[in-house]
Coordinates of C-alpha atoms and ligand atoms in Angstrom, one line a residue:
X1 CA 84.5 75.3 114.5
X2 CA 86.7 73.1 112.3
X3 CA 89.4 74.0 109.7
X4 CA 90.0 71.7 106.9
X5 CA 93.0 71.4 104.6
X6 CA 91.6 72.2 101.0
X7 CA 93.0 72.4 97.3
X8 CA 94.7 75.2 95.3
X9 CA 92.0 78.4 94.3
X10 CA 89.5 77.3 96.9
X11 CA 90.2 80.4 99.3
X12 CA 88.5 80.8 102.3
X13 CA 85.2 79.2 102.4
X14 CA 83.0 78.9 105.6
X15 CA 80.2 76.5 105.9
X16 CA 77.5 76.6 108.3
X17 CA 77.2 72.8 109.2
X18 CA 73.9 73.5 111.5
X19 CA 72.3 73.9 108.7
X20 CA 72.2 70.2 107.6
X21 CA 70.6 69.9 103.4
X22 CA 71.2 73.3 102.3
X23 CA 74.7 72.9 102.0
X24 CA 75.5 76.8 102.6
X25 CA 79.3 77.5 101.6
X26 CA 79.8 81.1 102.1
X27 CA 83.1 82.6 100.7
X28 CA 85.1 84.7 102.9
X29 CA 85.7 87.7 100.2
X30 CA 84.7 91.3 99.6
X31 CA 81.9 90.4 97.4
X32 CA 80.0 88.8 100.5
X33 CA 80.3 90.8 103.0
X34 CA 77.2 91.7 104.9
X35 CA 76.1 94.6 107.0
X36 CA 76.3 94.2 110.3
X37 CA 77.2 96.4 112.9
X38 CA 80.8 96.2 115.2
X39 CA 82.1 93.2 113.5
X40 CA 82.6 91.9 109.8
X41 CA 80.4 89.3 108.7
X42 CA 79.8 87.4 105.4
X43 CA 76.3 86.7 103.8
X44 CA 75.7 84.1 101.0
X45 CA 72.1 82.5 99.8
X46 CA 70.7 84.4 102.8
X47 CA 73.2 82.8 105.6
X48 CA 75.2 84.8 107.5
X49 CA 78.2 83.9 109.6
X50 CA 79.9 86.6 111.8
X51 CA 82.4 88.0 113.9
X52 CA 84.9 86.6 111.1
X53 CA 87.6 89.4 111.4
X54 CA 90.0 87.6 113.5
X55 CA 90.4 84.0 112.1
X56 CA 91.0 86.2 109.1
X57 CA 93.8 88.1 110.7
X58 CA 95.3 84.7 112.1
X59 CA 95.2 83.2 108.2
X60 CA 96.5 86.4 106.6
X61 CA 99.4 86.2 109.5
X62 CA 99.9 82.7 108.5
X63 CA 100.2 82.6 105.0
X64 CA 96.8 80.1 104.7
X65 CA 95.5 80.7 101.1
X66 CA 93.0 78.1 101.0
X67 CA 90.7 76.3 103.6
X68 CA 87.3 75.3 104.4
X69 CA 86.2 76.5 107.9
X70 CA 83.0 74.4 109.1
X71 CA 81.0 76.4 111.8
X72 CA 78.0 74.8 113.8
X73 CA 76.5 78.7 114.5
X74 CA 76.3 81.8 113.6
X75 CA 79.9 83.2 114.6
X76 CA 83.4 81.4 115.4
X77 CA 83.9 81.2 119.0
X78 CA 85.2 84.3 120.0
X79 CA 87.8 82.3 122.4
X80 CA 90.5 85.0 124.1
X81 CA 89.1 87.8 122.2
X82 CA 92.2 87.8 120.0
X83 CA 93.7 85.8 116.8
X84 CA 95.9 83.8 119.0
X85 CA 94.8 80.6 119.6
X86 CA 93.8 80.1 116.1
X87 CA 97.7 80.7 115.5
X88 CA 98.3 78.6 117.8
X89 CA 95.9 75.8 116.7
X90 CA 96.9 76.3 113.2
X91 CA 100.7 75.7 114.1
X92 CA 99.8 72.3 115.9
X93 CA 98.2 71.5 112.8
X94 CA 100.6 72.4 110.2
X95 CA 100.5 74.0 106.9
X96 CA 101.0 72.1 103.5
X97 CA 102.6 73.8 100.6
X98 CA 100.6 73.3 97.2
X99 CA 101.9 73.1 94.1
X100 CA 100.5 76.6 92.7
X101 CA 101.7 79.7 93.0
X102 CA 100.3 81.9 95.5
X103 CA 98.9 85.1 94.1
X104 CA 99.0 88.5 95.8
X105 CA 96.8 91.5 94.9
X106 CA 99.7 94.6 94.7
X107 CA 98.4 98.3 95.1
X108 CA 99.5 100.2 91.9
X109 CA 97.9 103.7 92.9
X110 CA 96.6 104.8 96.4
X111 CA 92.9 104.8 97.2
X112 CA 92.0 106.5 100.2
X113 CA 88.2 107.6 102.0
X114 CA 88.3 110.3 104.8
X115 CA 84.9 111.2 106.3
X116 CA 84.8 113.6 109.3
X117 CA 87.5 112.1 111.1
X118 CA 88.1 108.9 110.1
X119 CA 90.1 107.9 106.8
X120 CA 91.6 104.5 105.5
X121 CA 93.7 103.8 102.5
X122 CA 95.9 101.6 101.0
X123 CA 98.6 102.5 98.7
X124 CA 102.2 101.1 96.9
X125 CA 104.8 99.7 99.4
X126 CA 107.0 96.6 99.7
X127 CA 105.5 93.7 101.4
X128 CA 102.6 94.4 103.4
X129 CA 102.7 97.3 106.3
X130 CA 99.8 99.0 108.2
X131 CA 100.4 102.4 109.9
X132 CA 97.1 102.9 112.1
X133 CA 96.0 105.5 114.9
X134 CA 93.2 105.7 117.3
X135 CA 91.9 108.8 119.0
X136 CA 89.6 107.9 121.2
X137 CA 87.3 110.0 124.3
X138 CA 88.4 108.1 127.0
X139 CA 91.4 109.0 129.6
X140 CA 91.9 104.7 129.4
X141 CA 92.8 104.7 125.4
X142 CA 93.0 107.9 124.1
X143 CA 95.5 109.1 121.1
X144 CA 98.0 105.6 120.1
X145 CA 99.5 105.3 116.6
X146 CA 101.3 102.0 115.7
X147 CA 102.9 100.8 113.1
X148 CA 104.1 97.2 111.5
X149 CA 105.8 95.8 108.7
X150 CA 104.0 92.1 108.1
X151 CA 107.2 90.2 107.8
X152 CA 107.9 86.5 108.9
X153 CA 106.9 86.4 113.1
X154 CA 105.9 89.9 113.1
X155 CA 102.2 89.1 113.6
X156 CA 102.3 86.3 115.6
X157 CA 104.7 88.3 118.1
X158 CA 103.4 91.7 117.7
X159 CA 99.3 91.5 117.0
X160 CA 98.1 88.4 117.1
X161 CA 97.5 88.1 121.0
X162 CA 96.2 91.7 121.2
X163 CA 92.6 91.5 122.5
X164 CA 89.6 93.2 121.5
X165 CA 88.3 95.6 124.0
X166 CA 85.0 97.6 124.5
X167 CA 83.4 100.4 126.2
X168 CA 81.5 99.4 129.6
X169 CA 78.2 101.0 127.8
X170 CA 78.8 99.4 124.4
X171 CA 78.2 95.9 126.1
X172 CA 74.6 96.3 126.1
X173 CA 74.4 97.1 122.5
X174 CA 76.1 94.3 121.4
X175 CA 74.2 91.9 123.6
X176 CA 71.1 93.6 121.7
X177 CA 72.5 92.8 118.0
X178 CA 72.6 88.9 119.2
X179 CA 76.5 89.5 119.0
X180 CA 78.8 88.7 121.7
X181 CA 76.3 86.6 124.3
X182 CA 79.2 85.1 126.0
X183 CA 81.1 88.5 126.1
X184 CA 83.0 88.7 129.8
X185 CA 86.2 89.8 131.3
X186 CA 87.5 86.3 129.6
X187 CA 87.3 87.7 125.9
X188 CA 87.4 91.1 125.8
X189 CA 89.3 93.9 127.7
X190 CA 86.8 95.8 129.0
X191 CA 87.5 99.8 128.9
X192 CA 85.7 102.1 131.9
X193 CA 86.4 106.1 132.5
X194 CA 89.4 105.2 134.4
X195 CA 91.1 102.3 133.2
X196 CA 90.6 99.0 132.2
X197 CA 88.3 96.3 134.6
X198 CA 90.6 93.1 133.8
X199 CA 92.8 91.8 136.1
X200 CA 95.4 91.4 134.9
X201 CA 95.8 94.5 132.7
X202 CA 97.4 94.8 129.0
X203 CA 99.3 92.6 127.2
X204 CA 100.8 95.5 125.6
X205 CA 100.5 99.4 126.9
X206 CA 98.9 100.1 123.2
X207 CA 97.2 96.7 123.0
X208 CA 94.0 98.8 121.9
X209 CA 95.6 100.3 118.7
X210 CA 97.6 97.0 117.9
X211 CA 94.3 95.2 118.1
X212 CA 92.9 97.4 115.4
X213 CA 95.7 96.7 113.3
X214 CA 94.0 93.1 113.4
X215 CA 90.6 93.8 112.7
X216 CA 92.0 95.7 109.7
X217 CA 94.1 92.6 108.6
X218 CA 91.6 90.7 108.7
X219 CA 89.6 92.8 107.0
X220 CA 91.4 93.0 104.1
X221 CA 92.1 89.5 103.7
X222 CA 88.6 89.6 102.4
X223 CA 90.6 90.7 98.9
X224 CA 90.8 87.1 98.1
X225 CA 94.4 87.7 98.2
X226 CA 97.4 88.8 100.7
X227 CA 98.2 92.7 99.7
X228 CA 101.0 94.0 98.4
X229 CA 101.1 97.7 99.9
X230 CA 100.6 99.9 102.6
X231 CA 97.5 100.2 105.1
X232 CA 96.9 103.4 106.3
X233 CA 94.0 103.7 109.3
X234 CA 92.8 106.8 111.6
X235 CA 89.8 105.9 113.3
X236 CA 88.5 103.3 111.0
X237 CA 87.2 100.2 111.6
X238 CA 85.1 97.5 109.9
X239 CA 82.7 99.2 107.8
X240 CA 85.6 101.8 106.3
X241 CA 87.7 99.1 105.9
X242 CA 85.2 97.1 103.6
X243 CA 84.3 100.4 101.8
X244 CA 88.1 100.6 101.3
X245 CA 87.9 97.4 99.8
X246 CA 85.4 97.9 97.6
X247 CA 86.7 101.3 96.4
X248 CA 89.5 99.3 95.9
X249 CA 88.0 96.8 93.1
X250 CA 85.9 99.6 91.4
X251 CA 88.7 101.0 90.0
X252 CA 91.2 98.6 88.1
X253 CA 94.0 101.3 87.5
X254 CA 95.2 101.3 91.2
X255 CA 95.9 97.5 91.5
X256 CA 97.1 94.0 89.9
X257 CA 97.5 90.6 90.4
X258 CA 101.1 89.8 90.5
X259 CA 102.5 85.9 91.6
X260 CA 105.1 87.6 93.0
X261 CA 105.6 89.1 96.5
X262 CA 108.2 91.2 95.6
X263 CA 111.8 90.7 97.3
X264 CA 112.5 91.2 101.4
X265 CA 109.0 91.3 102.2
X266 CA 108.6 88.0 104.5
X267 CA 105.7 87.0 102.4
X268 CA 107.3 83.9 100.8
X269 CA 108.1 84.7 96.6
X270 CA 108.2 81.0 96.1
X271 CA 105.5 78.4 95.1
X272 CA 103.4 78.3 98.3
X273 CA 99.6 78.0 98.9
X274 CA 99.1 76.4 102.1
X275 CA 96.2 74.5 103.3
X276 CA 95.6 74.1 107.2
X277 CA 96.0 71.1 108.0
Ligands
ZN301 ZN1 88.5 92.7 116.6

């Protein structure tokens, strides 16, 4: 995978170079989104490419508006299992500022889903905050709420190094969906009845929870645009979090464009739509 600086109002684009003469650029917004089970992946002109969630997360952390990401497969390598060390590759890099003004997509109402026991919504707030819990069946997760306020270093410190995790018999089934062939103890925490089989343990006691945080960053970095507003997630994961988004555009009373980020958010009010460099 390669990231490559690009101009104002390009967004996130991927593009699959194995597939030399058809040129597939497939934008990384709501409008693509494909379904695919336990991950969120984009579709355009019949090309997938999946497992996107967590470059996402590391270019919504980073304030990266616009950038072509060229991918020789069908996923990004998957790497720690977390956002870090495309944070970390993206620093080395550097960021340009463009001369355009970023634009940020601020929630006017709230929109919310619940189903059984799951819900996600997003409604008005400075900046951009996520409040999420996870209840899970297992004496190793369990109940862990968590909450964040996205402002400057919060998710580089906080989130981005938080790894995803699975169940010992979930494994399987994502071996089976082609997903996650190089899956080991080296990019995902692995979650059994009593604890956790990596060595060296947690990075954080509710690494789980933070970690969904993430996804749901990165999921909603698929509006084209950072948010301006408030996440709220119990129990959901990709597939609410799309149908969140796309809730979200179906109604155009509960959000607007606005070119500012409002004040004492972290998210920078001034002229600034960075390119990775
Ligand atoms: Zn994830």
């Amino acid at each position: 995978m390669a990231m490559l600086p690009a101009p104002a109002d390009t967004g996130i684009v991927f593009r699959r170079t194995d597939l030399a003469g058809r040129g597939v650029s497939i934008p990384a917004t709501w409008r693509h989104v494909a379904d695919m089970p336990m991950c969120t992946a984009l579709e355009a002109d019949g090309v997938q490419v999946a497992t996107v969630e967590h470059v996402m997360a590391a270019l919504a952390g980073g304030g990266i508006d616009n950038l072509v990401i060229e991918i020789n497969g069908p996923e990004p390598p998957i790497m720690d299992g977390s956002a870090w060390p495309f944070v970390f590759l993206i620093e080395c890099a550097g960021i340009a500022e463009l001369q355009a003004p970023r634009r940020f997509l601020k929630i006017l109402r709230p929109v919310t889903l619940a189903g059984g026991n799951r819900s996600a919504a997003l409604k008005p707030g400075r900046g951009f905050s996520i409040d999420f819990e996870v209840d899970y069946d297992s004496g190793a997760i369990a109940r862990q709420r968590y909450h964040i306020d996205l402002v400057d270093g919060a998710f580089k410190n906080e989130l981005s190094r938080a790894r995803t995790f699975g169940f010992l018999h979930e494994v399987d089934a994502l071996r089976a969906a082609g997903l996650a062939r190089g899956a080991s103890l080296d990019n995902a925490i692995v979650v059994t009845r009593d604890g956790v089989l990596n060595e060296g343990g947690l990075r954080f006691p509710d690494e789980f929870v933070r970690h969904k945080a993430l996804d749901a960053l990165g999921d909603l970095y698929l509006a084209g645009a950072p948010i301006i507003g408030r996440f709220e997630g119990r129990r959901s994961g990709h597939r609410l979090n799309h149908r969140l988004l796309r809730a979200l555009f179906q109604r155009p009373e509960t959000w607007c464009w606005s070119d500012s980020s409002d004040a004492g958010t972290g998210l920078s009010a001034e002229p600034r739509r960075a390119a990775g460099g």
